[in-house]
mmCIF file of C-alpha atoms and ligand atoms in Angstrom:
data_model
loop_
_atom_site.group_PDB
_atom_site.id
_atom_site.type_symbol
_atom_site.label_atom_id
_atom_site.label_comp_id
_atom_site.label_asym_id
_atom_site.label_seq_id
_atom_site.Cartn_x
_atom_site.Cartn_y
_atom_site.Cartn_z
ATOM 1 C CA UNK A 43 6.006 2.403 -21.553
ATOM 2 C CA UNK A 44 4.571 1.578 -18.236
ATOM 3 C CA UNK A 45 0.887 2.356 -17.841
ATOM 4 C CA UNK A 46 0.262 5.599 -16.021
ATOM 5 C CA UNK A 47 -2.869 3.218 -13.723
ATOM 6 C CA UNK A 48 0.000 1.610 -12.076
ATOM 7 C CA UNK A 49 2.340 5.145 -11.579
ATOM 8 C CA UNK A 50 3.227 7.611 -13.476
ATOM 9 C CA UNK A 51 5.897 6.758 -15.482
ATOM 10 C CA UNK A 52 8.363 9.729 -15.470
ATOM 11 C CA UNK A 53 8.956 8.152 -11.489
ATOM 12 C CA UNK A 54 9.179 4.786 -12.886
ATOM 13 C CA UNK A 55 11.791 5.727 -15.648
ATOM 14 C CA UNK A 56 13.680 7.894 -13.306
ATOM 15 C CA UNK A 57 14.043 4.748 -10.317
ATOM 16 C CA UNK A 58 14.896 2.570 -13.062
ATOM 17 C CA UNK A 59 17.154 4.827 -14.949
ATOM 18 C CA UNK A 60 19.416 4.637 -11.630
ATOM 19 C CA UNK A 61 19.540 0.880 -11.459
ATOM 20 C CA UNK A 62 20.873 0.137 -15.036
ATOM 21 C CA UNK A 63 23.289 2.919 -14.453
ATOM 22 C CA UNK A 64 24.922 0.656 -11.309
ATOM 23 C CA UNK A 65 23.818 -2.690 -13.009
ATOM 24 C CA UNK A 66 23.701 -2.791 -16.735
ATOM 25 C CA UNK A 67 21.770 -6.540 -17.011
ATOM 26 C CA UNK A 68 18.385 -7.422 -18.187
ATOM 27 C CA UNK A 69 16.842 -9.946 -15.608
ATOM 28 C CA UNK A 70 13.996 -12.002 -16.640
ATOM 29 C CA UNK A 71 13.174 -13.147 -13.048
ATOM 30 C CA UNK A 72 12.427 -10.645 -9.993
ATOM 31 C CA UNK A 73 12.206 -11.640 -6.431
ATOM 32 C CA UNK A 74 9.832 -9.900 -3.493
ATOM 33 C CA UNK A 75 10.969 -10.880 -0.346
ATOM 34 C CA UNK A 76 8.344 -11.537 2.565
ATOM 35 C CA UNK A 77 9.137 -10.927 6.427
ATOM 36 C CA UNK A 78 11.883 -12.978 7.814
ATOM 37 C CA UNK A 79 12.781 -14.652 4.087
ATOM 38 C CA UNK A 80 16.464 -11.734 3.999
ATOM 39 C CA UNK A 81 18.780 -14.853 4.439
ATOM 40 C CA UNK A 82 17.452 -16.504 0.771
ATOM 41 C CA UNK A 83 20.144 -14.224 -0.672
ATOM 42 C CA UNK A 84 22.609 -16.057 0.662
ATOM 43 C CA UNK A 85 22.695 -18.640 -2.220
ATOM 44 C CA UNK A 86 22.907 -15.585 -4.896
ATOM 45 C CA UNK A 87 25.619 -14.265 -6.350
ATOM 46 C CA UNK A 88 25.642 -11.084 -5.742
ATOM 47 C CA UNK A 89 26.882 -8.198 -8.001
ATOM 48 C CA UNK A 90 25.299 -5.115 -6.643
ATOM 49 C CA UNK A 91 23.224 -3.853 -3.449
ATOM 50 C CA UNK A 92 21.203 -0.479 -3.795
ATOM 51 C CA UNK A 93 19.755 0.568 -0.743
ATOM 52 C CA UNK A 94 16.091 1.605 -0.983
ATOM 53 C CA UNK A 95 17.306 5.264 -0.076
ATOM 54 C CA UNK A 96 19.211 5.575 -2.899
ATOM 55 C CA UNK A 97 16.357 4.627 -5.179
ATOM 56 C CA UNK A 98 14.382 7.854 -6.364
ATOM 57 C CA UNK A 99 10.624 7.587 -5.732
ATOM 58 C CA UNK A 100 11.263 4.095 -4.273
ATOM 59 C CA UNK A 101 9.194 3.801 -0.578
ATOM 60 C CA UNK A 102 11.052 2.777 2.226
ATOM 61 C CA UNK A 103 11.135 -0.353 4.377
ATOM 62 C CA UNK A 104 9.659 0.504 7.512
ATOM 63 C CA UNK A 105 8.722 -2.939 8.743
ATOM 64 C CA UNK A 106 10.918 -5.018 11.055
ATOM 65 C CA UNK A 107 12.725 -8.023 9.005
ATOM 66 C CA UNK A 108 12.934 -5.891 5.530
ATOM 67 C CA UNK A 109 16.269 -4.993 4.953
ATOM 68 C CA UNK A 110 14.973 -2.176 2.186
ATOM 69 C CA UNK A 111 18.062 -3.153 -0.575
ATOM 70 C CA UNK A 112 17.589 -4.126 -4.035
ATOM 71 C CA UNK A 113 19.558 -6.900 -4.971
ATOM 72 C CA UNK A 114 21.190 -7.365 -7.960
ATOM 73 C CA UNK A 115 22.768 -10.646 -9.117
ATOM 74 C CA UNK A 116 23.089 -14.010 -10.661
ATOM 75 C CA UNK A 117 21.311 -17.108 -9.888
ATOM 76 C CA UNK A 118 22.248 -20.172 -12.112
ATOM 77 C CA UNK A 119 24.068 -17.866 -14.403
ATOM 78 C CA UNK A 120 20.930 -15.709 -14.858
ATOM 79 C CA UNK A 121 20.525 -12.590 -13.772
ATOM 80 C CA UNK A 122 18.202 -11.987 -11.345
ATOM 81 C CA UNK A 123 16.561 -8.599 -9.121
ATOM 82 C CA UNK A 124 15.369 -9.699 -5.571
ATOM 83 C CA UNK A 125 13.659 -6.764 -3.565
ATOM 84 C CA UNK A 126 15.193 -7.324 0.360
ATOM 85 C CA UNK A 127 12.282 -5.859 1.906
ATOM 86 C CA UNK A 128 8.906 -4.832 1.147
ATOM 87 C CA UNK A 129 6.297 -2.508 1.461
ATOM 88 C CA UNK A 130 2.998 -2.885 3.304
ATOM 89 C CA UNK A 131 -0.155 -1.384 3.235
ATOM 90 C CA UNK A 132 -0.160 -0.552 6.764
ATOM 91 C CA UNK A 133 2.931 1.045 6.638
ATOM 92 C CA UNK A 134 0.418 4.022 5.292
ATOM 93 C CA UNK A 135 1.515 3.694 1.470
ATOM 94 C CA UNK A 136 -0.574 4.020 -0.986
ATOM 95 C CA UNK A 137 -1.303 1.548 -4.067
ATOM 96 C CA UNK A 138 0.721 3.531 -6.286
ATOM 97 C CA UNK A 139 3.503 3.699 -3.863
ATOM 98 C CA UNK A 140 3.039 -0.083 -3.011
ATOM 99 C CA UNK A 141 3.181 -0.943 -6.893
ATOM 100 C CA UNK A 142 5.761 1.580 -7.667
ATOM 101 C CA UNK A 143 8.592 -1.356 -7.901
ATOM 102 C CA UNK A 144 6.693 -3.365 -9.520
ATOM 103 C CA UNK A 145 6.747 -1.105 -12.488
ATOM 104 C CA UNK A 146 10.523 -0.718 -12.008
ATOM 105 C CA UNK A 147 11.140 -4.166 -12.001
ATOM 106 C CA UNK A 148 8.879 -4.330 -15.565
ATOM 107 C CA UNK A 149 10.804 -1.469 -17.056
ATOM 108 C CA UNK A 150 14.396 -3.264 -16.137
ATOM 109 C CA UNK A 151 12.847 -6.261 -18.137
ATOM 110 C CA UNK A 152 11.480 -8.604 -15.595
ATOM 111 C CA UNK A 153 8.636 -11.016 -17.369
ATOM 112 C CA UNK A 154 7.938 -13.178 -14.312
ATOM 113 C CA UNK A 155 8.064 -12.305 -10.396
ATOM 114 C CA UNK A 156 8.390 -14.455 -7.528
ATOM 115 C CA UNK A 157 6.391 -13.151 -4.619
ATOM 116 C CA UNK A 158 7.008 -14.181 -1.505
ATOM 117 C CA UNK A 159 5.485 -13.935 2.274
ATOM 118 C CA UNK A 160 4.985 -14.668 5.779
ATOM 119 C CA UNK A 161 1.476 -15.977 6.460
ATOM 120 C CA UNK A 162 -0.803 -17.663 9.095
ATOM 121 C CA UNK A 163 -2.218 -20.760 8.297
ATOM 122 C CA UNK A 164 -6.174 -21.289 8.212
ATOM 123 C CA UNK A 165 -6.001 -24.740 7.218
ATOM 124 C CA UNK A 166 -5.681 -27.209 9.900
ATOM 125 C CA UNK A 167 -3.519 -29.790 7.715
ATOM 126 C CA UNK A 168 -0.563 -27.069 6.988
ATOM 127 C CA UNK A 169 2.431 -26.879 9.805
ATOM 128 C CA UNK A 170 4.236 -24.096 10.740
ATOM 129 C CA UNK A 171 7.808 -23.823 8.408
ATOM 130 C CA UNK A 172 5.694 -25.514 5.536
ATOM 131 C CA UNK A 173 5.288 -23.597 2.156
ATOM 132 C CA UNK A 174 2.194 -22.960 0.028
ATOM 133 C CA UNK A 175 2.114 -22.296 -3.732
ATOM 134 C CA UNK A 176 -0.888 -19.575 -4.072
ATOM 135 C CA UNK A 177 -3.392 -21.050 -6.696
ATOM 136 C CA UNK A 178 -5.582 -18.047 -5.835
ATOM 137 C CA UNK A 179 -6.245 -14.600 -3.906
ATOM 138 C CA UNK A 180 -9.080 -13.199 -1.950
ATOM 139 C CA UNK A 181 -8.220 -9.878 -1.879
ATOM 140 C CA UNK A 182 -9.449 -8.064 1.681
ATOM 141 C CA UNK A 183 -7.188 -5.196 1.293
ATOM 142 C CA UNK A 184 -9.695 -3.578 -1.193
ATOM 143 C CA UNK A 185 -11.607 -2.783 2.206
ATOM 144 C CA UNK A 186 -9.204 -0.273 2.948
ATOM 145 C CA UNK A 187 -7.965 2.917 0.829
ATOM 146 C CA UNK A 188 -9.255 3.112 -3.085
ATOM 147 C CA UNK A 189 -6.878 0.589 -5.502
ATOM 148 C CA UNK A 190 -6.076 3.908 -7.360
ATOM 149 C CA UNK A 191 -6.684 7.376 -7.389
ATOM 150 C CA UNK A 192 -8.986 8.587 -9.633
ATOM 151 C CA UNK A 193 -6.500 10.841 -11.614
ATOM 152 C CA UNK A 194 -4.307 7.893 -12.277
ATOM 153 C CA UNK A 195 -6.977 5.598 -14.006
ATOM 154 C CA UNK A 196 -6.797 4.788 -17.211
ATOM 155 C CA UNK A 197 -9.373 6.344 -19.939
ATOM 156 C CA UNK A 198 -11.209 4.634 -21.430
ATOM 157 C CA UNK A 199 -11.417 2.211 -17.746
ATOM 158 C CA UNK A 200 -9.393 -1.158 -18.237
ATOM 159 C CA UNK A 201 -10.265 -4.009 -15.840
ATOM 160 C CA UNK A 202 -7.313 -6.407 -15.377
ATOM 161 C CA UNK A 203 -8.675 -9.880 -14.737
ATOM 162 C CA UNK A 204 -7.532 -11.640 -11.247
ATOM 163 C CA UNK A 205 -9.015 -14.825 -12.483
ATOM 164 C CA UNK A 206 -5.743 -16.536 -13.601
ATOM 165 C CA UNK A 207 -3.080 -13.746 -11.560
ATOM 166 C CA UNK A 208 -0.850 -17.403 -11.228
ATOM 167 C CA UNK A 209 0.956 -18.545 -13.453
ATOM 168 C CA UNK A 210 -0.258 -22.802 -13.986
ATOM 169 C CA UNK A 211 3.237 -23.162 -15.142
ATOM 170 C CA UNK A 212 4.900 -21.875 -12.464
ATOM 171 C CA UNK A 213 2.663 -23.204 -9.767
ATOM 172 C CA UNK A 214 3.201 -26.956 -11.238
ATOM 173 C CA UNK A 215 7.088 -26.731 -11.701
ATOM 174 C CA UNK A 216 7.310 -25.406 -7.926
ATOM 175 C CA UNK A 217 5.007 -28.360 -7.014
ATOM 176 C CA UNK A 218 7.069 -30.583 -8.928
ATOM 177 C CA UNK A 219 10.817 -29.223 -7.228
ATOM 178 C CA UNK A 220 9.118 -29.710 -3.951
ATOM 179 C CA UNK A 221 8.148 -33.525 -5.036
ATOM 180 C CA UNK A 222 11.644 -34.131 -6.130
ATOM 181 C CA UNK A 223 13.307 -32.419 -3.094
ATOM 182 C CA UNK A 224 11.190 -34.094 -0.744
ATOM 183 C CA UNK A 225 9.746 -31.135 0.848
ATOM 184 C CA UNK A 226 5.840 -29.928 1.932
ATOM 185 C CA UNK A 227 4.349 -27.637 -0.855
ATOM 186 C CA UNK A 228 0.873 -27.384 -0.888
ATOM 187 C CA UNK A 229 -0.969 -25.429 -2.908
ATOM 188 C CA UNK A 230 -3.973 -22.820 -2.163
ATOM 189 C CA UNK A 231 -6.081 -19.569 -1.348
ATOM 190 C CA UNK A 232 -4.438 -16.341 -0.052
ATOM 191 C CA UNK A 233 -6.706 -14.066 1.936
ATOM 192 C CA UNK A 234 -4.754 -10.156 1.728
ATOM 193 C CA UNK A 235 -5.639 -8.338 4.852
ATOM 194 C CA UNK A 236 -5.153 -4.754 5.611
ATOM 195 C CA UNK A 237 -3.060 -5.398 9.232
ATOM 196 C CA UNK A 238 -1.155 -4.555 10.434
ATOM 197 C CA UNK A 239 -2.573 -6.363 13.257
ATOM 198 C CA UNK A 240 -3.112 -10.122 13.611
ATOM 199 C CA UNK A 241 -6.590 -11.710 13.586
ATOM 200 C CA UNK A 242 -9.056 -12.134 16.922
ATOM 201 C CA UNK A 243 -9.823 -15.831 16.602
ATOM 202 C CA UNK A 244 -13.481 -15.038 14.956
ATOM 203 C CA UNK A 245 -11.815 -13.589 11.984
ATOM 204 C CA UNK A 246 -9.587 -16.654 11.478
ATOM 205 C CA UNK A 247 -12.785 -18.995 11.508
ATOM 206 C CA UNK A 248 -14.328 -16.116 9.364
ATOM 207 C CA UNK A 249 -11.583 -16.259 7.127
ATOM 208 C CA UNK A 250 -11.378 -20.067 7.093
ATOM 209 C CA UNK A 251 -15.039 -20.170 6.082
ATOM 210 C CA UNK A 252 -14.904 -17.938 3.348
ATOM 211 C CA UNK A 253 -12.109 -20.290 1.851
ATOM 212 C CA UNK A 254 -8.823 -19.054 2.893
ATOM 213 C CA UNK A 255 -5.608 -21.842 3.355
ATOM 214 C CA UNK A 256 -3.478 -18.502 4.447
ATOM 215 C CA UNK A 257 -3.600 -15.136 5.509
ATOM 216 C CA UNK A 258 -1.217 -12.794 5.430
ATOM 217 C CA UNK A 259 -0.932 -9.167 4.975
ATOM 218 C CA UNK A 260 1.089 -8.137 1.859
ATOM 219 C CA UNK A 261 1.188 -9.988 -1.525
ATOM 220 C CA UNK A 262 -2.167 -8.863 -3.635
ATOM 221 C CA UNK A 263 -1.397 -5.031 -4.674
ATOM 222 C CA UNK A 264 1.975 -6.297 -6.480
ATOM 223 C CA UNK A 265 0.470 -9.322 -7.920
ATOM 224 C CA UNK A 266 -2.069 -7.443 -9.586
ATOM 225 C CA UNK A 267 0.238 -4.796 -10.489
ATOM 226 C CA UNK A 268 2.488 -7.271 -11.705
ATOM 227 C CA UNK A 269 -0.593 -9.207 -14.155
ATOM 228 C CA UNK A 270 -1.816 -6.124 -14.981
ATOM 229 C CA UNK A 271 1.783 -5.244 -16.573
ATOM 230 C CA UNK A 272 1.211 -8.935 -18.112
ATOM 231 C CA UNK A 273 4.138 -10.439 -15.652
ATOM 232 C CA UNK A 274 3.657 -14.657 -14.827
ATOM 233 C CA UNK A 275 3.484 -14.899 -11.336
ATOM 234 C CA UNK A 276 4.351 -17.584 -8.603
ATOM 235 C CA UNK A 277 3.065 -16.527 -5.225
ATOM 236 C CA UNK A 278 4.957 -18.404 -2.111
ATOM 237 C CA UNK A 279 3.375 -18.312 1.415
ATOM 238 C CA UNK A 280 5.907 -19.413 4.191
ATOM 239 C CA UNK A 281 3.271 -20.591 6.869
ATOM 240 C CA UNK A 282 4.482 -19.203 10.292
ATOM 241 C CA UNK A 283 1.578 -19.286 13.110
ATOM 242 C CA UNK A 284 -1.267 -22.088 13.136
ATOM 243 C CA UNK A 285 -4.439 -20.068 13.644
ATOM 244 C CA UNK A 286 -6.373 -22.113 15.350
ATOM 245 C CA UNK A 287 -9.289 -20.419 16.832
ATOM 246 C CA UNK A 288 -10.234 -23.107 19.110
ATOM 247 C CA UNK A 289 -6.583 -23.409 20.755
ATOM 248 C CA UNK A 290 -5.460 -19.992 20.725
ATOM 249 C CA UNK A 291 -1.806 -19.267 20.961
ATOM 250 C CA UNK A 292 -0.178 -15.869 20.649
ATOM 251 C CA UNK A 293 1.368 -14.636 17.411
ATOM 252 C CA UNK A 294 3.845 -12.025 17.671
ATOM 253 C CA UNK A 295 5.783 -10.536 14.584
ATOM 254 C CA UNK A 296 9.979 -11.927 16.356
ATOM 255 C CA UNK A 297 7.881 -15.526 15.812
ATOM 256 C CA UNK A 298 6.636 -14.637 12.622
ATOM 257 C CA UNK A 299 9.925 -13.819 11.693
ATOM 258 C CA UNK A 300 11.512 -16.888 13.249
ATOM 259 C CA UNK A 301 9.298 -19.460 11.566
ATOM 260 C CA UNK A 302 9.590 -18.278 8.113
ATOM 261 C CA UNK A 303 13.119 -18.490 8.502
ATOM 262 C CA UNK A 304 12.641 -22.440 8.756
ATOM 263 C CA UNK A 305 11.768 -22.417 4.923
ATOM 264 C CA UNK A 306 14.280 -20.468 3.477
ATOM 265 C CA UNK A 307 16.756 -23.470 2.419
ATOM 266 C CA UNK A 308 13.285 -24.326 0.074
ATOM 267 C CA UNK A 309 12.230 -20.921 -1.001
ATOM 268 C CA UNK A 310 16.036 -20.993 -2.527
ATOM 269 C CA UNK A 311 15.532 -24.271 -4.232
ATOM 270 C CA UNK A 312 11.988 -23.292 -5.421
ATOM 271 C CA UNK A 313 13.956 -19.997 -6.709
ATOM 272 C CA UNK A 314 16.707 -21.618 -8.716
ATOM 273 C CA UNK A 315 14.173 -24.603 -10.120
ATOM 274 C CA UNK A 316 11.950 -21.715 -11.370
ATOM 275 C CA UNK A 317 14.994 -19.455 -12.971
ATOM 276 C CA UNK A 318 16.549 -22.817 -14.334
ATOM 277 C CA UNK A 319 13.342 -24.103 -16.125
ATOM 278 C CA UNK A 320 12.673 -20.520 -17.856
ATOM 279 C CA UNK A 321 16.146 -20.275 -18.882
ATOM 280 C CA UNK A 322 16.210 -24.003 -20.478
HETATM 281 N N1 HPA B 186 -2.306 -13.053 10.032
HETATM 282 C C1 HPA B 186 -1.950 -12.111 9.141
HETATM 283 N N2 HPA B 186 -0.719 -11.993 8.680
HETATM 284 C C2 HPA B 186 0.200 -12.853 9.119
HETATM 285 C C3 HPA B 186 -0.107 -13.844 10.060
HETATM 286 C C4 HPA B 186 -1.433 -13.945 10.535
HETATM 287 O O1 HPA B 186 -1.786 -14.798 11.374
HETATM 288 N N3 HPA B 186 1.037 -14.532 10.290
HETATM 289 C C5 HPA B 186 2.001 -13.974 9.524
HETATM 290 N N4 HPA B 186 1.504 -12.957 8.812
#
């Protein structure tokens, strides 16, 4: 049974109940989609599409570049669920809405989940269309609305420890496809902002100083959703704008959009390494 922290569970069941009904597999690997990443489907096999409407209890898309269809199919033989289109804090959700698929995902048997996103880099060595492998969080988005309500915590309180929310695994296979592919992966820090607005240039040297490679504005409420219902984790940042504060440039969501497009032939390979190794 899901725990009732994350949602309650009679939403979960009901969301999931739907899914096995049009798709009766049991994927190991699940897939979160960041802004502009739609067209990594294309190398999956596709055996189902469920629009986010027809998912009971499941949010809806709202963002531009998030389809909002759960996709159900095979990649290297194995099944696989890859979420088209995700769900943001500044959309107005709240963590239980946010984390809602996560739990689905659990229930339909997903052990590890691939999260990806669209990001601005902080570090001055990473290049636009590169990819990062997140090593670790900082989670801003705590500065915003309460993680969880205080009728859905747990009694007695459990704490779910972000010290280790990536899977070492995970993060050194991806490391290792992008060595044998011969394409940039580095590896680093994740700073999760609120949004939905991008940065004035003396939060990105804030945010660089603190110890951020990447911000972005999505990513931490599912990963610690998903370690708190003990998934292994890879988190993938597609770096799209250079913040530099000193040479400011514009970022606008179309570029966003258009730059994390670049990496989508390697989020695909990083995807089918990943499913291939856990299925060996
Ligand atoms: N800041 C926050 N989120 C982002 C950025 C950024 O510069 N680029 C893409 N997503």
């Amino acid at each position: 049974m899901i725990d009732p922290a994350i949602c309650p569970p009679q939403f979960v069941e009901q969301t999931a109940e739907v899914v096995r009904r049009a798709w009766p597999q049991r994927p190991r690997t699940g897939v979160i989609l960041g802004s502009g990443l739609g067209r990594v489907i294309d190398g999956v096999h596709i055996e189902c599409e469920l629009p986010y409407e027809k998912l009971p209890r499941f949010p809806r898309a709202l963002a531009a570049g998030h389809r909002g269809v759960l996709v159900c199919g095979q990649v290297e033989h194995q099944p696989i669920l890859i979420m088209d289109g995700r769900f943001h804090r500044y959309e107005g959700y709240r963590t239980s809405e946010l984390t809602l698929p996560i739990a689905v995902l659990k229930s339909l048997g997903v052990e590890q989940l691939i999260v990806t996103n669209a990001c601005g880099g902080l570090n001055p060595n990473f290049r636009s269309g590169e990819i990062m492998a997140i090593a670790e969080h900082i989670n801003l988005l705590t500065l915003g609305p309460r993680p969880l309500p205080p009728s859905a915590q747990p009694h007695p309180p459990r704490w779910c420890g972000a010290r280790a929310c990536y899977d070492h695994e995970l993060l050194a296979s991806t490391l290792a496809i992008a060595r044998q592919a011969g394409f940039v992966c580095h590896r680093g820090v994740y700073i999760g902002v609120a949004g939905p607005n991008y940065e004035t240039r003396a939060e990105y040297r804030f945010l660089r100083k603190i110890g951020g490679d990447v911000v972005g504005m999505s990513t931490v409420p599912e990963v610690l959703a998903a370690r708190y219902l003990e998934m292994r984790v890879l988190g993938l940042s597609m770096i799209t704008n250079i913040a530099c504060p000193d040479r400011p440039a514009k970022t606008t969501h179309e570029e966003v959009k258009r730059l994390a497009a670049l990496a989508i032939p390697n989020v695909a390979k990083i995807i089918r390494g990943v499913v291939a190794a856990s299925s060996a």
